[in-house]
DNA sequence: ATATTACCCTACTAAGTCTATAGGGTTAAA
DNA sequence: TTTAACCCTATAGACTTAGTAGGGTAATAT
């Protein structure tokens, strides 16, 4: 299941992508427009800022804004920041690999092979989709 | 993340698929061969039996066995029984559809569109992969 | 028959995650 | 210097996960 955090995060990013580039949008505005609890959204945007996707400006007229062009933000990045590893098991994770306790032989593990396929197909989708793609229809 | 339940369930199924068709295998055997806690495995096999994938035989010489040929067991079925819906959000689930509380317009929701792609690609993989495919290499 | 093997079922629980909520602190612009 | 808005920490209820515990029931071999 996709967490609400990720869902809300993507919605916030797409909202920002629709605005004029570089102009800060207050959390409260995004919260109202996308029906997201203000405080929860605050923590999500903070995560996105720390990851380098968003910039922020304090004080009156401040808010959050995209640091890059929506065309240059791939969903792989977004998913990894918000949801964590793309892989469904650590033993097929490219960035967070971990050996399984119970698997004596990874090369012969059926789950391993299946999950590599799932990982690759999802990576392909996320890699080929940019934030700009999400708002174009 | 894939739950241990699903992971262990798939391992148990592949183990059974490698055995002579129709011959019952005791839980204890699978537990030892696949390094799975006996009691936990018991509850997983029970789930699989209730779903119609496995049959069981009681008493001495009893155990669990596949009810169908490994070629005829698709991973879509297995994943739905063990892990639940394939879709990452209820609003793109084929079998467990649910509207989102926060979405005023599903057709224009960016998350919705993205997750439909993910669902379809995963459905394709699970649908094209049988239990027999998992043990053939 | 009866002992044994193995399935069947319920209940419980420690640990972790999710989805927030609460409350205040800090910064910078007007 | 006021105020809008970001920044940060702590907490908590609900839920899920990954088991553990303990026994009940059925069927087989002898």
Short mmCIF file of C-alpha atoms (C1' of nucleotides) in Angstrom, two decimals:
data_model
loop_
_atom_site.label_atom_id
_atom_site.label_comp_id
_atom_site.label_asym_id
_atom_site.label_seq_id
_atom_site.Cartn_x
_atom_site.Cartn_y
_atom_site.Cartn_z
CA UNK A 1 0.00 0.00 0.00
CA UNK A 2 1.02 3.51 -0.80
CA UNK A 3 1.26 5.58 2.38
CA UNK A 4 -0.76 8.75 2.76
CA UNK A 5 2.51 10.53 3.22
CA UNK A 6 3.59 9.60 -0.30
CA UNK A 7 0.19 10.27 -1.77
CA UNK A 8 -0.05 13.70 -0.18
CA UNK A 9 3.55 14.44 -1.09
CA UNK A 10 2.96 13.72 -4.76
CA UNK A 11 -0.20 15.81 -4.72
CA UNK A 12 1.67 18.71 -3.18
CA UNK A 13 4.45 18.41 -5.74
CA UNK A 14 2.04 18.37 -8.66
CA UNK A 15 0.25 21.36 -7.19
CA UNK A 16 3.54 23.25 -7.03
CA UNK A 17 4.41 22.13 -10.54
CA UNK A 18 1.27 23.81 -11.84
CA UNK A 19 2.20 27.16 -10.31
CA UNK A 20 4.51 29.78 -11.73
CA UNK A 21 8.04 28.50 -11.33
CA UNK A 22 9.94 29.88 -8.33
CA UNK A 23 7.01 31.61 -6.69
CA UNK A 24 6.58 30.39 -3.08
CA UNK A 25 3.25 28.84 -2.12
CA UNK A 26 2.27 28.76 1.58
CA UNK A 27 1.58 25.39 3.18
CA UNK A 28 -1.92 26.58 4.07
CA UNK A 29 -2.79 27.09 0.42
CA UNK A 30 -1.68 23.60 -0.61
CA UNK A 31 -3.43 22.16 2.42
CA UNK A 32 -6.74 23.72 1.45
CA UNK A 33 -6.53 23.04 -2.25
CA UNK A 34 -5.57 19.39 -1.88
CA UNK A 35 -7.53 18.54 1.27
CA UNK A 36 -4.53 17.63 3.36
CA UNK A 37 -4.19 18.15 7.11
CA UNK A 38 -2.01 21.22 7.57
CA UNK A 39 0.34 19.84 10.16
CA UNK A 40 0.81 16.53 8.41
CA UNK A 41 1.53 18.30 5.17
CA UNK A 42 4.03 20.50 6.96
CA UNK A 43 6.11 17.49 7.94
CA UNK A 44 5.91 16.08 4.43
CA UNK A 45 7.07 19.30 2.81
CA UNK A 46 9.90 19.46 5.31
CA UNK A 47 11.03 16.03 4.16
CA UNK A 48 10.87 17.12 0.55
CA UNK A 49 12.88 20.23 1.30
CA UNK A 50 15.57 18.30 3.14
CA UNK A 51 15.84 15.92 0.21
CA UNK A 52 16.58 18.80 -2.11
CA UNK A 53 13.39 18.75 -4.14
CA UNK A 54 11.86 21.86 -2.63
CA UNK A 55 13.12 25.22 -1.53
CA UNK A 56 11.40 27.40 1.03
CA UNK A 57 11.17 31.04 1.85
CA UNK A 58 10.24 32.29 5.28
CA UNK A 59 8.20 35.27 6.39
CA UNK A 60 5.34 37.07 4.72
CA UNK A 61 4.98 36.08 1.09
CA UNK A 62 6.98 32.96 1.78
CA UNK A 63 6.22 29.29 1.21
CA UNK A 64 7.52 26.30 -0.72
CA UNK A 65 8.59 26.09 -4.35
CA UNK A 66 10.16 23.56 -6.70
CA UNK A 67 13.92 23.79 -7.03
CA UNK A 68 13.96 22.15 -10.44
CA UNK A 69 11.88 22.14 -13.57
CA UNK A 70 9.02 19.61 -13.36
CA UNK A 71 10.48 17.89 -16.44
CA UNK A 72 13.64 17.18 -14.52
CA UNK A 73 12.01 15.61 -11.48
CA UNK A 74 11.62 11.89 -12.01
CA UNK A 75 9.21 9.83 -9.94
CA UNK A 76 12.00 7.46 -8.90
CA UNK A 77 13.42 10.29 -6.83
CA UNK A 78 10.05 11.25 -5.43
CA UNK A 79 9.13 7.69 -4.49
CA UNK A 80 12.47 6.99 -2.84
CA UNK A 81 12.25 10.15 -0.75
CA UNK A 82 8.65 9.68 0.34
CA UNK A 83 7.97 5.94 0.27
CA UNK A 84 11.47 4.50 0.63
CA UNK A 85 13.08 1.80 -1.51
CA UNK A 86 11.33 0.87 -4.76
CA UNK A 87 12.13 -2.81 -4.22
CA UNK A 88 9.63 -4.91 -2.30
CA UNK A 89 12.35 -6.94 -0.58
CA UNK A 90 15.74 -5.66 0.62
CA UNK A 91 17.59 -8.43 -1.24
CA UNK A 92 16.64 -6.90 -4.60
CA UNK A 93 17.11 -3.28 -3.58
CA UNK A 94 19.69 -1.37 -5.62
CA UNK A 95 20.23 1.35 -3.06
CA UNK A 96 19.45 -0.44 0.19
CA UNK A 97 20.56 -4.00 -0.41
CA UNK A 98 20.39 -6.42 2.51
CA UNK A 99 20.79 -10.16 2.56
CA UNK A 100 17.85 -12.26 3.73
CA UNK A 101 18.28 -14.14 7.00
CA UNK A 102 16.37 -17.17 5.81
CA UNK A 103 17.80 -17.51 2.28
CA UNK A 104 20.77 -19.85 1.97
CA UNK A 105 21.06 -19.25 -1.76
CA UNK A 106 19.81 -16.00 -3.18
CA UNK A 107 20.45 -17.08 -6.76
CA UNK A 108 17.99 -19.94 -6.40
CA UNK A 109 15.32 -18.07 -4.45
CA UNK A 110 12.05 -17.91 -6.34
CA UNK A 111 10.88 -14.82 -4.48
CA UNK A 112 14.12 -13.08 -5.31
CA UNK A 113 13.72 -13.64 -9.04
CA UNK A 114 10.10 -12.60 -9.10
CA UNK A 115 10.77 -9.45 -7.13
CA UNK A 116 13.60 -8.43 -9.44
CA UNK A 117 11.11 -8.39 -12.29
CA UNK A 118 8.67 -6.32 -10.28
CA UNK A 119 11.41 -3.92 -9.24
CA UNK A 120 12.64 -3.44 -12.79
CA UNK A 121 9.21 -2.84 -14.21
CA UNK A 122 8.37 -0.32 -11.52
CA UNK A 123 11.73 1.39 -11.88
CA UNK A 124 11.02 1.72 -15.57
CA UNK A 125 7.68 3.42 -14.95
CA UNK A 126 8.98 5.75 -12.26
CA UNK A 127 12.09 6.52 -14.28
CA UNK A 128 10.17 7.38 -17.42
CA UNK A 129 7.64 9.53 -15.62
CA UNK A 130 8.45 13.09 -14.61
CA UNK A 131 6.43 15.44 -12.47
CA UNK A 132 5.55 17.30 -15.67
CA UNK A 133 4.10 14.11 -17.14
CA UNK A 134 1.78 13.78 -14.17
CA UNK A 135 0.07 17.11 -14.75
CA UNK A 136 -0.25 16.88 -18.52
CA UNK A 137 -3.71 15.68 -19.38
CA UNK B 1 7.35 -3.95 1.38
CA UNK B 2 6.53 -7.59 0.88
CA UNK B 3 5.36 -9.16 4.12
CA UNK B 4 7.12 -12.20 5.54
CA UNK B 5 3.81 -13.98 5.30
CA UNK B 6 3.80 -13.60 1.52
CA UNK B 7 7.47 -14.39 1.20
CA UNK B 8 7.17 -17.56 3.27
CA UNK B 9 3.97 -18.52 1.52
CA UNK B 10 5.59 -18.33 -1.90
CA UNK B 11 8.56 -20.32 -0.66
CA UNK B 12 6.29 -23.01 0.71
CA UNK B 13 4.35 -23.15 -2.55
CA UNK B 14 7.49 -23.49 -4.64
CA UNK B 15 8.74 -26.18 -2.31
CA UNK B 16 5.52 -28.11 -2.80
CA UNK B 17 5.69 -27.55 -6.55
CA UNK B 18 9.04 -29.31 -6.64
CA UNK B 19 7.65 -32.43 -4.95
CA UNK B 20 5.82 -35.27 -6.59
CA UNK B 21 2.34 -34.05 -7.39
CA UNK B 22 -0.34 -35.03 -4.89
CA UNK B 23 1.96 -36.44 -2.23
CA UNK B 24 1.37 -34.67 1.12
CA UNK B 25 4.33 -32.92 2.74
CA UNK B 26 4.22 -32.29 6.52
CA UNK B 27 4.48 -28.70 7.73
CA UNK B 28 7.54 -29.65 9.74
CA UNK B 29 9.42 -30.66 6.61
CA UNK B 30 8.70 -27.39 4.80
CA UNK B 31 9.53 -25.48 7.96
CA UNK B 32 12.95 -27.08 8.21
CA UNK B 33 13.81 -26.94 4.53
CA UNK B 34 12.83 -23.32 4.09
CA UNK B 35 13.84 -21.97 7.50
CA UNK B 36 10.40 -20.82 8.50
CA UNK B 37 8.99 -20.79 12.05
CA UNK B 38 6.74 -23.83 12.33
CA UNK B 39 3.77 -22.14 13.91
CA UNK B 40 3.89 -19.12 11.63
CA UNK B 41 4.09 -21.38 8.60
CA UNK B 42 1.14 -23.34 9.92
CA UNK B 43 -1.06 -20.25 9.83
CA UNK B 44 0.13 -19.36 6.33
CA UNK B 45 -0.59 -22.84 4.94
CA UNK B 46 -3.99 -22.68 6.55
CA UNK B 47 -4.71 -19.48 4.64
CA UNK B 48 -3.56 -21.11 1.40
CA UNK B 49 -5.72 -24.12 2.02
CA UNK B 50 -8.80 -21.97 2.71
CA UNK B 51 -8.18 -20.06 -0.48
CA UNK B 52 -8.30 -23.29 -2.47
CA UNK B 53 -4.66 -23.46 -3.50
CA UNK B 54 -3.69 -26.29 -1.18
CA UNK B 55 -5.24 -29.50 0.00
CA UNK B 56 -4.36 -31.24 3.23
CA UNK B 57 -4.41 -34.73 4.60
CA UNK B 58 -4.51 -35.49 8.31
CA UNK B 59 -2.91 -38.23 10.31
CA UNK B 60 0.28 -40.16 9.78
CA UNK B 61 1.66 -39.66 6.30
CA UNK B 62 -0.41 -36.51 5.99
CA UNK B 63 0.56 -32.97 5.10
CA UNK B 64 -0.11 -30.32 2.50
CA UNK B 65 -0.12 -30.66 -1.27
CA UNK B 66 -0.94 -28.53 -4.30
CA UNK B 67 -4.45 -28.89 -5.65
CA UNK B 68 -3.51 -27.76 -9.14
CA UNK B 69 -0.63 -28.18 -11.51
CA UNK B 70 2.10 -25.57 -10.88
CA UNK B 71 1.61 -24.38 -14.46
CA UNK B 72 -1.97 -23.47 -13.64
CA UNK B 73 -1.23 -21.41 -10.53
CA UNK B 74 -0.61 -17.82 -11.47
CA UNK B 75 1.13 -15.42 -9.16
CA UNK B 76 -1.78 -12.98 -9.32
CA UNK B 77 -3.80 -15.48 -7.34
CA UNK B 78 -0.99 -16.16 -4.90
CA UNK B 79 -0.27 -12.48 -4.30
CA UNK B 80 -3.94 -11.61 -3.77
CA UNK B 81 -4.38 -14.42 -1.26
CA UNK B 82 -1.23 -13.69 0.71
CA UNK B 83 -0.49 -10.01 0.27
CA UNK B 84 -3.90 -8.59 -0.59
CA UNK B 85 -4.80 -6.27 -3.47
CA UNK B 86 -2.18 -5.79 -6.20
CA UNK B 87 -3.02 -2.10 -6.46
CA UNK B 88 -1.12 0.31 -4.26
CA UNK B 89 -4.16 2.51 -3.71
CA UNK B 90 -7.79 1.38 -3.34
CA UNK B 91 -8.96 3.81 -6.03
CA UNK B 92 -7.14 1.80 -8.72
CA UNK B 93 -7.97 -1.63 -7.35
CA UNK B 94 -9.91 -3.89 -9.70
CA UNK B 95 -11.22 -6.20 -7.00
CA UNK B 96 -11.34 -3.92 -3.99
CA UNK B 97 -12.16 -0.52 -5.41
CA UNK B 98 -12.74 2.31 -2.99
CA UNK B 99 -13.07 6.01 -3.61
CA UNK B 100 -10.52 8.32 -1.96
CA UNK B 101 -11.83 10.68 0.71
CA UNK B 102 -9.58 13.50 -0.31
CA UNK B 103 -9.94 13.30 -4.10
CA UNK B 104 -12.65 15.51 -5.59
CA UNK B 105 -11.88 14.33 -9.12
CA UNK B 106 -10.38 10.92 -9.65
CA UNK B 107 -9.94 11.44 -13.37
CA UNK B 108 -7.61 14.36 -12.76
CA UNK B 109 -5.67 12.88 -9.88
CA UNK B 110 -2.00 12.50 -10.71
CA UNK B 111 -1.47 9.75 -8.15
CA UNK B 112 -4.38 7.82 -9.61
CA UNK B 113 -2.94 7.82 -13.11
CA UNK B 114 0.53 6.87 -11.99
CA UNK B 115 -0.73 4.03 -9.85
CA UNK B 116 -2.83 2.62 -12.66
CA UNK B 117 0.37 2.21 -14.66
CA UNK B 118 2.09 0.52 -11.75
CA UNK B 119 -0.87 -1.76 -11.18
CA UNK B 120 -1.06 -2.80 -14.82
CA UNK B 121 2.62 -3.53 -15.10
CA UNK B 122 2.59 -5.60 -11.93
CA UNK B 123 -0.57 -7.41 -12.99
CA UNK B 124 1.17 -8.28 -16.23
CA UNK B 125 4.15 -9.80 -14.43
CA UNK B 126 2.09 -11.73 -11.91
CA UNK B 127 -0.33 -12.86 -14.57
CA UNK B 128 2.39 -14.13 -16.87
CA UNK B 129 4.25 -15.94 -14.12
CA UNK B 130 3.12 -19.32 -12.87
CA UNK B 131 4.42 -21.28 -9.93
CA UNK B 132 6.12 -23.56 -12.44
CA UNK B 133 7.99 -20.59 -13.89
CA UNK B 134 9.38 -19.77 -10.48
CA UNK B 135 11.12 -23.10 -10.04
CA UNK B 136 12.50 -23.41 -13.57
CA UNK B 137 16.09 -22.23 -13.62
"C1'" DA C 1 -8.53 -50.07 19.67
"C1'" DT C 2 -5.11 -46.97 20.46
"C1'" DA C 3 -1.14 -44.49 20.07
"C1'" DT C 4 0.73 -41.33 17.16
"C1'" DT C 5 1.09 -38.06 13.79
"C1'" DA C 6 -0.26 -34.02 11.88
"C1'" DC C 7 -3.63 -30.75 10.88
"C1'" DC C 8 -6.83 -27.16 12.93
"C1'" DC C 9 -8.14 -23.16 15.66
"C1'" DT C 10 -8.15 -19.31 19.10
"C1'" DA C 11 -6.09 -16.03 21.70
"C1'" DC C 12 -2.52 -13.10 22.87
"C1'" DT C 13 1.48 -9.91 22.53
"C1'" DA C 14 5.76 -7.23 21.71
"C1'" DA C 15 7.32 -4.26 18.42
"C1'" DG C 16 6.86 -1.32 14.85
"C1'" DT C 17 4.52 1.87 11.54
"C1'" DC C 18 1.11 5.16 10.18
"C1'" DT C 19 -1.36 9.26 10.58
"C1'" DA C 20 -1.78 12.45 12.40
"C1'" DT C 21 -2.12 16.35 16.64
"C1'" DA C 22 -0.10 19.72 19.87
"C1'" DG C 23 2.65 23.29 20.99
"C1'" DG C 24 5.81 26.12 20.60
"C1'" DG C 25 10.42 28.37 18.41
"C1'" DT C 26 12.65 30.92 14.70
"C1'" DT C 27 13.16 33.71 10.68
"C1'" DA C 28 12.41 37.31 7.53
"C1'" DA C 29 9.55 40.42 5.11
"C1'" DA C 30 6.36 44.43 5.19
"C1'" DT D 1 8.01 45.55 15.46
"C1'" DT D 2 4.43 43.06 14.01
"C1'" DT D 3 3.05 39.21 11.56
"C1'" DA D 4 3.06 35.61 8.37
"C1'" DA D 5 5.09 31.48 7.59
"C1'" DC D 6 8.48 28.07 8.10
"C1'" DC D 7 10.91 24.93 11.51
"C1'" DC D 8 11.28 21.38 15.06
"C1'" DT D 9 10.16 18.03 18.78
"C1'" DA D 10 7.23 15.24 21.25
"C1'" DT D 11 3.33 12.43 21.78
"C1'" DA D 12 -0.42 9.23 20.92
"C1'" DG D 13 -4.20 6.29 19.19
"C1'" DA D 14 -5.04 2.92 15.78
"C1'" DC D 15 -3.43 -0.54 13.16
"C1'" DT D 16 -0.39 -4.17 11.27
"C1'" DT D 17 3.21 -7.48 11.54
"C1'" DA D 18 5.36 -11.47 13.01
"C1'" DG D 19 5.21 -14.26 15.57
"C1'" DT D 20 4.23 -17.40 20.42
"C1'" DA D 21 1.39 -20.36 23.35
"C1'" DG D 22 -1.57 -23.85 24.06
"C1'" DG D 23 -4.49 -26.89 23.23
"C1'" DG D 24 -8.32 -29.50 20.21
"C1'" DT D 25 -9.49 -32.69 16.47
"C1'" DA D 26 -9.11 -35.99 12.88
"C1'" DA D 27 -7.13 -39.82 10.52
"C1'" DT D 28 -3.65 -43.23 9.84
"C1'" DA D 29 -0.70 -47.27 10.86
"C1'" DT D 30 -0.09 -50.94 13.70
#
